[in-house]
GROMACS .gro file of C-alpha atoms in nm:
model
  238
    1CYS     CA    1   2.376 -12.746  -9.788
    2GLY     CA    2   2.149 -12.614  -9.519
    3ASP     CA    3   1.927 -12.835  -9.306
    4PHE     CA    4   1.874 -13.198  -9.463
    5ASN     CA    5   1.788 -13.553  -9.330
    6THR     CA    6   1.927 -13.781  -9.603
    7PHE     CA    7   2.258 -13.819  -9.736
    8ALA     CA    8   2.360 -14.054 -10.014
    9ASP     CA    9   2.706 -14.129 -10.091
   10ILE     CA   10   2.688 -14.322 -10.404
   11PHE     CA   11   3.052 -14.397 -10.489
   12ALA     CA   12   3.125 -14.417 -10.114
   13GLY     CA   13   3.459 -14.604 -10.122
   14SER     CA   14   3.572 -14.716  -9.758
   15GLY     CA   15   3.322 -14.452  -9.600
   16ALA     CA   16   3.531 -14.162  -9.536
   17VAL     CA   17   3.293 -13.908  -9.635
   18SER     CA   18   2.986 -14.072  -9.524
   19SER     CA   19   3.150 -14.098  -9.166
   20ALA     CA   20   3.118 -13.710  -9.119
   21TYR     CA   21   2.729 -13.762  -9.193
   22THR     CA   22   2.631 -14.020  -8.925
   23ASP     CA   23   2.400 -13.797  -8.773
   24LYS     CA   24   2.182 -13.806  -9.085
   25GLN     CA   25   1.992 -14.087  -9.254
   26LEU     CA   26   2.283 -14.263  -9.491
   27ILE     CA   27   2.260 -14.428  -9.807
   28THR     CA   28   2.601 -14.567  -9.908
   29ASN     CA   29   2.702 -14.777 -10.217
   30ASP     CA   30   3.027 -14.892 -10.384
   31ILE     CA   31   3.087 -15.175 -10.674
   32LEU     CA   32   3.340 -15.344 -10.442
   33TYR     CA   33   3.238 -15.574 -10.183
   34SER     CA   34   3.510 -15.514  -9.957
   35ASN     CA   35   3.385 -15.151  -9.922
   36TYR     CA   36   3.023 -15.255  -9.892
   37LEU     CA   37   3.156 -15.450  -9.575
   38CYS     CA   38   3.320 -15.147  -9.428
   39HIS     CA   39   2.975 -14.963  -9.478
   40LEU     CA   40   2.789 -15.241  -9.317
   41THR     CA   41   3.045 -15.213  -9.028
   42TRP     CA   42   3.037 -14.844  -8.975
   43PHE     CA   43   2.700 -14.756  -9.105
   44SER     CA   44   2.426 -15.046  -9.071
   45ASP     CA   45   2.196 -15.011  -8.769
   46GLU     CA   46   2.183 -15.375  -8.723
   47LYS     CA   47   2.248 -15.475  -8.355
   48PHE     CA   48   2.561 -15.638  -8.252
   49ASP     CA   49   2.715 -15.786  -7.945
   50PRO     CA   50   3.049 -15.585  -7.871
   51GLU     CA   51   3.150 -15.868  -7.628
   52LYS     CA   52   3.128 -16.121  -7.886
   53ILE     CA   53   3.319 -15.935  -8.114
   54LYS     CA   54   3.590 -15.875  -7.859
   55GLN     CA   55   3.619 -16.249  -7.787
   56TYR     CA   56   3.667 -16.318  -8.166
   57VAL     CA   57   3.913 -16.068  -8.217
   58GLU     CA   58   4.110 -16.174  -7.903
   59TYR     CA   59   4.097 -16.539  -8.030
   60PHE     CA   60   4.219 -16.422  -8.393
   61ASN     CA   61   4.508 -16.229  -8.224
   62SER     CA   62   4.623 -16.546  -8.021
   63ASP     CA   63   4.874 -16.824  -8.116
   64LEU     CA   64   4.671 -16.984  -8.408
   65PRO     CA   65   4.784 -17.306  -8.532
   66TYR     CA   66   4.953 -17.308  -8.884
   67GLU     CA   67   4.765 -17.456  -9.166
   68GLU     CA   68   4.796 -17.477  -9.535
   69ASN     CA   69   4.487 -17.291  -9.719
   70TYR     CA   70   4.385 -17.079 -10.011
   71MET     CA   71   4.595 -16.798  -9.899
   72THR     CA   72   4.916 -17.007  -9.846
   73ALA     CA   73   4.870 -17.193 -10.171
   74ASN     CA   74   4.837 -16.863 -10.360
   75PHE     CA   75   5.012 -16.570 -10.187
   76SER     CA   76   5.281 -16.689  -9.956
   77ASN     CA   77   5.594 -16.471  -9.938
   78THR     CA   78   5.462 -16.231 -10.189
   79TYR     CA   79   5.237 -15.965 -10.011
   80PHE     CA   80   5.242 -16.147  -9.676
   81SER     CA   81   5.480 -16.409  -9.523
   82ASP     CA   82   5.375 -16.784  -9.528
   83VAL     CA   83   5.284 -16.753  -9.159
   84VAL     CA   84   5.039 -16.451  -9.216
   85CYS     CA   85   4.885 -16.600  -9.519
   86SER     CA   86   4.806 -16.915  -9.293
   87LYS     CA   87   4.644 -16.669  -9.037
   88ILE     CA   88   4.452 -16.473  -9.293
   89GLY     CA   89   4.303 -16.779  -9.457
   90PHE     CA   90   4.232 -16.940  -9.118
   91ILE     CA   91   4.052 -16.635  -8.996
   92ARG     CA   92   3.846 -16.566  -9.311
   93GLU     CA   93   3.739 -16.935  -9.306
   94TYR     CA   94   3.637 -16.925  -8.937
   95ILE     CA   95   3.417 -16.616  -8.985
   96GLU     CA   96   3.242 -16.769  -9.278
   97ASN     CA   97   3.167 -17.081  -9.076
   98GLU     CA   98   3.056 -16.889  -8.788
   99PHE     CA   99   2.813 -16.691  -9.004
  100ARG     CA  100   2.703 -17.023  -9.183
  101LEU     CA  101   2.621 -17.168  -8.830
  102LYS     CA  102   2.428 -16.849  -8.746
  103LYS     CA  103   2.650 -16.769  -8.459
  104ILE     CA  104   2.722 -16.413  -8.609
  105ASN     CA  105   2.486 -16.188  -8.777
  106GLU     CA  106   2.535 -15.989  -9.128
  107LYS     CA  107   2.689 -15.680  -8.933
  108GLU     CA  108   2.912 -15.891  -8.702
  109ARG     CA  109   3.037 -16.072  -8.992
  110ALA     CA  110   3.114 -15.751  -9.164
  111MET     CA  111   3.293 -15.606  -8.866
  112LEU     CA  112   3.510 -15.917  -8.833
  113ILE     CA  113   3.600 -15.918  -9.194
  114THR     CA  114   3.665 -15.542  -9.199
  115SER     CA  115   3.888 -15.571  -8.891
  116LEU     CA  116   4.084 -15.842  -9.076
  117LEU     CA  117   4.102 -15.658  -9.405
  118TYR     CA  118   4.236 -15.328  -9.216
  119ALA     CA  119   4.495 -15.544  -9.011
  120LEU     CA  120   4.630 -15.724  -9.328
  121ASP     CA  121   4.645 -15.386  -9.527
  122LYS     CA  122   4.879 -15.231  -9.253
  123ILE     CA  123   5.136 -15.488  -9.310
  124ALA     CA  124   5.099 -15.564  -9.680
  125ASN     CA  125   5.412 -15.576  -9.873
  126THR     CA  126   5.291 -15.307 -10.112
  127CYS     CA  127   5.343 -14.947 -10.175
  128GLY     CA  128   4.972 -14.868 -10.135
  129HIS     CA  129   4.812 -15.070 -10.412
  130TYR     CA  130   4.834 -15.437 -10.514
  131ASP     CA  131   4.935 -15.416 -10.867
  132ALA     CA  132   5.285 -15.535 -10.733
  133TYR     CA  133   5.471 -15.657 -10.429
  134ARG     CA  134   5.849 -15.571 -10.344
  135ARG     CA  135   6.074 -15.865 -10.415
  136ASN     CA  136   6.303 -15.990 -10.155
  137ALA     CA  137   6.124 -15.765  -9.854
  138GLU     CA  138   6.156 -15.849  -9.516
  139LEU     CA  139   5.804 -15.978  -9.411
  140THR     CA  140   5.639 -15.981  -9.074
  141ASP     CA  141   5.488 -16.277  -8.913
  142LYS     CA  142   5.267 -16.053  -8.693
  143LEU     CA  143   4.887 -15.976  -8.777
  144GLU     CA  144   4.707 -15.784  -8.522
  145LEU     CA  145   4.340 -15.725  -8.556
  146ALA     CA  146   4.149 -15.418  -8.385
  147ILE     CA  147   3.800 -15.392  -8.226
  148PRO     CA  148   3.576 -15.202  -8.437
  149GLU     CA  149   3.357 -14.962  -8.248
  150PRO     CA  150   3.064 -14.839  -8.470
  151ASN     CA  151   2.862 -14.547  -8.384
  152THR     CA  152   2.550 -14.708  -8.203
  153THR     CA  153   2.305 -14.416  -8.254
  154LEU     CA  154   2.260 -14.479  -8.634
  155ARG     CA  155   1.916 -14.464  -8.768
  156ASN     CA  156   1.750 -14.639  -9.076
  157ASN     CA  157   2.061 -14.653  -9.291
  158GLU     CA  158   2.082 -14.824  -9.620
  159CYS     CA  159   2.401 -14.991  -9.759
  160PHE     CA  160   2.415 -15.122 -10.102
  161ASN     CA  161   2.668 -15.308 -10.331
  162CYS     CA  162   2.584 -15.258 -10.692
  163ASP     CA  163   2.584 -15.065 -11.006
  164THR     CA  164   2.554 -14.702 -10.908
  165ASN     CA  165   2.349 -14.607 -11.233
  166GLU     CA  166   2.100 -14.874 -11.163
  167LEU     CA  167   2.072 -14.776 -10.778
  168VAL     CA  168   1.981 -14.400 -10.841
  169LYS     CA  169   1.674 -14.507 -11.019
  170THR     CA  170   1.540 -14.660 -10.706
  171ILE     CA  171   1.657 -14.435 -10.432
  172SER     CA  172   1.590 -14.064 -10.319
  173ALA     CA  173   1.786 -13.827 -10.107
  174ASP     CA  174   1.834 -13.491  -9.987
  175VAL     CA  175   2.179 -13.454 -10.060
  176VAL     CA  176   2.361 -13.692 -10.299
  177TYR     CA  177   2.759 -13.691 -10.282
  178ILE     CA  178   2.894 -13.799 -10.635
  179ASP     CA  179   3.266 -13.908 -10.644
  180PRO     CA  180   3.333 -14.160 -10.945
  181PRO     CA  181   3.641 -14.271 -11.069
  182TYR     CA  182   3.844 -14.018 -11.248
  183ASN     CA  183   4.093 -14.208 -11.449
  184SER     CA  184   4.151 -14.524 -11.635
  185ARG     CA  185   4.289 -14.695 -11.316
  186GLN     CA  186   4.023 -14.950 -11.212
  187TYR     CA  187   3.983 -14.985 -10.836
  188CYS     CA  188   3.943 -15.352 -10.881
  189ASP     CA  189   4.284 -15.374 -11.021
  190ALA     CA  190   4.455 -15.172 -10.760
  191TYR     CA  191   4.257 -15.350 -10.451
  192HIS     CA  192   4.212 -15.693 -10.604
  193LEU     CA  193   4.350 -15.891 -10.287
  194ILE     CA  194   4.129 -15.707 -10.048
  195GLU     CA  195   3.846 -15.780 -10.277
  196ASN     CA  196   3.950 -16.133 -10.317
  197ILE     CA  197   3.947 -16.204  -9.939
  198ALA     CA  198   3.629 -15.981  -9.883
  199ARG     CA  199   3.455 -16.209 -10.110
  200TRP     CA  200   3.622 -16.544 -10.027
  201GLU     CA  201   3.515 -16.740 -10.332
  202LYS     CA  202   3.866 -16.858 -10.379
  203PRO     CA  203   3.916 -16.787 -10.747
  204GLU     CA  204   4.208 -16.882 -10.954
  205VAL     CA  205   4.482 -16.632 -10.964
  206PHE     CA  206   4.720 -16.545 -11.226
  207GLY     CA  207   5.011 -16.350 -11.317
  208VAL     CA  208   5.290 -16.210 -11.098
  209ALA     CA  209   5.066 -15.970 -10.917
  210LYS     CA  210   4.834 -16.277 -10.834
  211LYS     CA  211   4.506 -16.107 -10.961
  212MET     CA  212   4.164 -16.287 -11.014
  213ASP     CA  213   3.891 -16.231 -11.283
  214ARG     CA  214   3.771 -15.892 -11.215
  215THR     CA  215   3.549 -15.844 -11.531
  216ALA     CA  216   3.235 -15.794 -11.341
  217LEU     CA  217   3.389 -15.538 -11.110
  218LYS     CA  218   3.505 -15.303 -11.403
  219SER     CA  219   3.359 -14.942 -11.393
  220LYS     CA  220   3.234 -14.747 -11.696
  221TYR     CA  221   3.370 -14.457 -11.521
  222CYS     CA  222   3.745 -14.570 -11.592
  223THR     CA  223   3.657 -14.606 -11.966
  224ARG     CA  224   3.581 -14.365 -12.273
  225SER     CA  225   3.207 -14.420 -12.197
  226ALA     CA  226   3.249 -14.216 -11.871
  227PRO     CA  227   3.067 -13.894 -12.017
  228GLU     CA  228   2.773 -14.119 -12.110
  229ALA     CA  229   2.754 -14.302 -11.787
  230PHE     CA  230   2.765 -13.963 -11.592
  231SER     CA  231   2.506 -13.803 -11.810
  232ASP     CA  232   2.269 -14.112 -11.742
  233LEU     CA  233   2.339 -14.106 -11.371
  234ILE     CA  234   2.246 -13.747 -11.335
  235ASN     CA  235   1.934 -13.778 -11.562
  236ASN     CA  236   1.813 -14.055 -11.311
  237LEU     CA  237   1.877 -13.886 -10.982
  238ASN     CA  238   1.598 -13.822 -10.747
   0.00000   0.00000   0.00000
């Protein structure tokens, strides 16, 4: 693309492509809040305290007391063991409380939640997606978080969690990378559990796969209206 200054990744997923352009001014976006938290972790230039993050992660990796919570009530011995569900619920609630008390800022909150999401995804009783879990599988009781180490030389990046077709009407970039969904399988269906824990709104779940209502997260690019949506997107690029 030659020499350029701003790179927009408007269907950014977990940020793999954007991570190759951290020397540019980045604009990232994804409809899933879980991916948005990853973007804040890796690309937001808000200041954070590495020692504080380390202390939180060390505490989360310690011998936490068992408790019954939203995760144990809904997901025990499905994707995770009862013990791991207790830990996930405890950690996620703890992070949210620390944020409410203003002990951590938005980026630090995102870093801790992202660390939790990465850790639980490594041990999840699935074959990659959360459309199903394996029955009678041997489940581990070990959940170990890693300390995120974002680039500290980022510059004036912007991270969004909104409808891409609306976003392009308000942003401008030298290079825009466009990688929308390309089949009928909705990402919110495949990663509903990750999204549920990221949002932490504790919705009712249903069905064997324990999914929550995902109506607001459905993408037009996974439907027959994808051509119209893509045309609208291109026409509004700046």
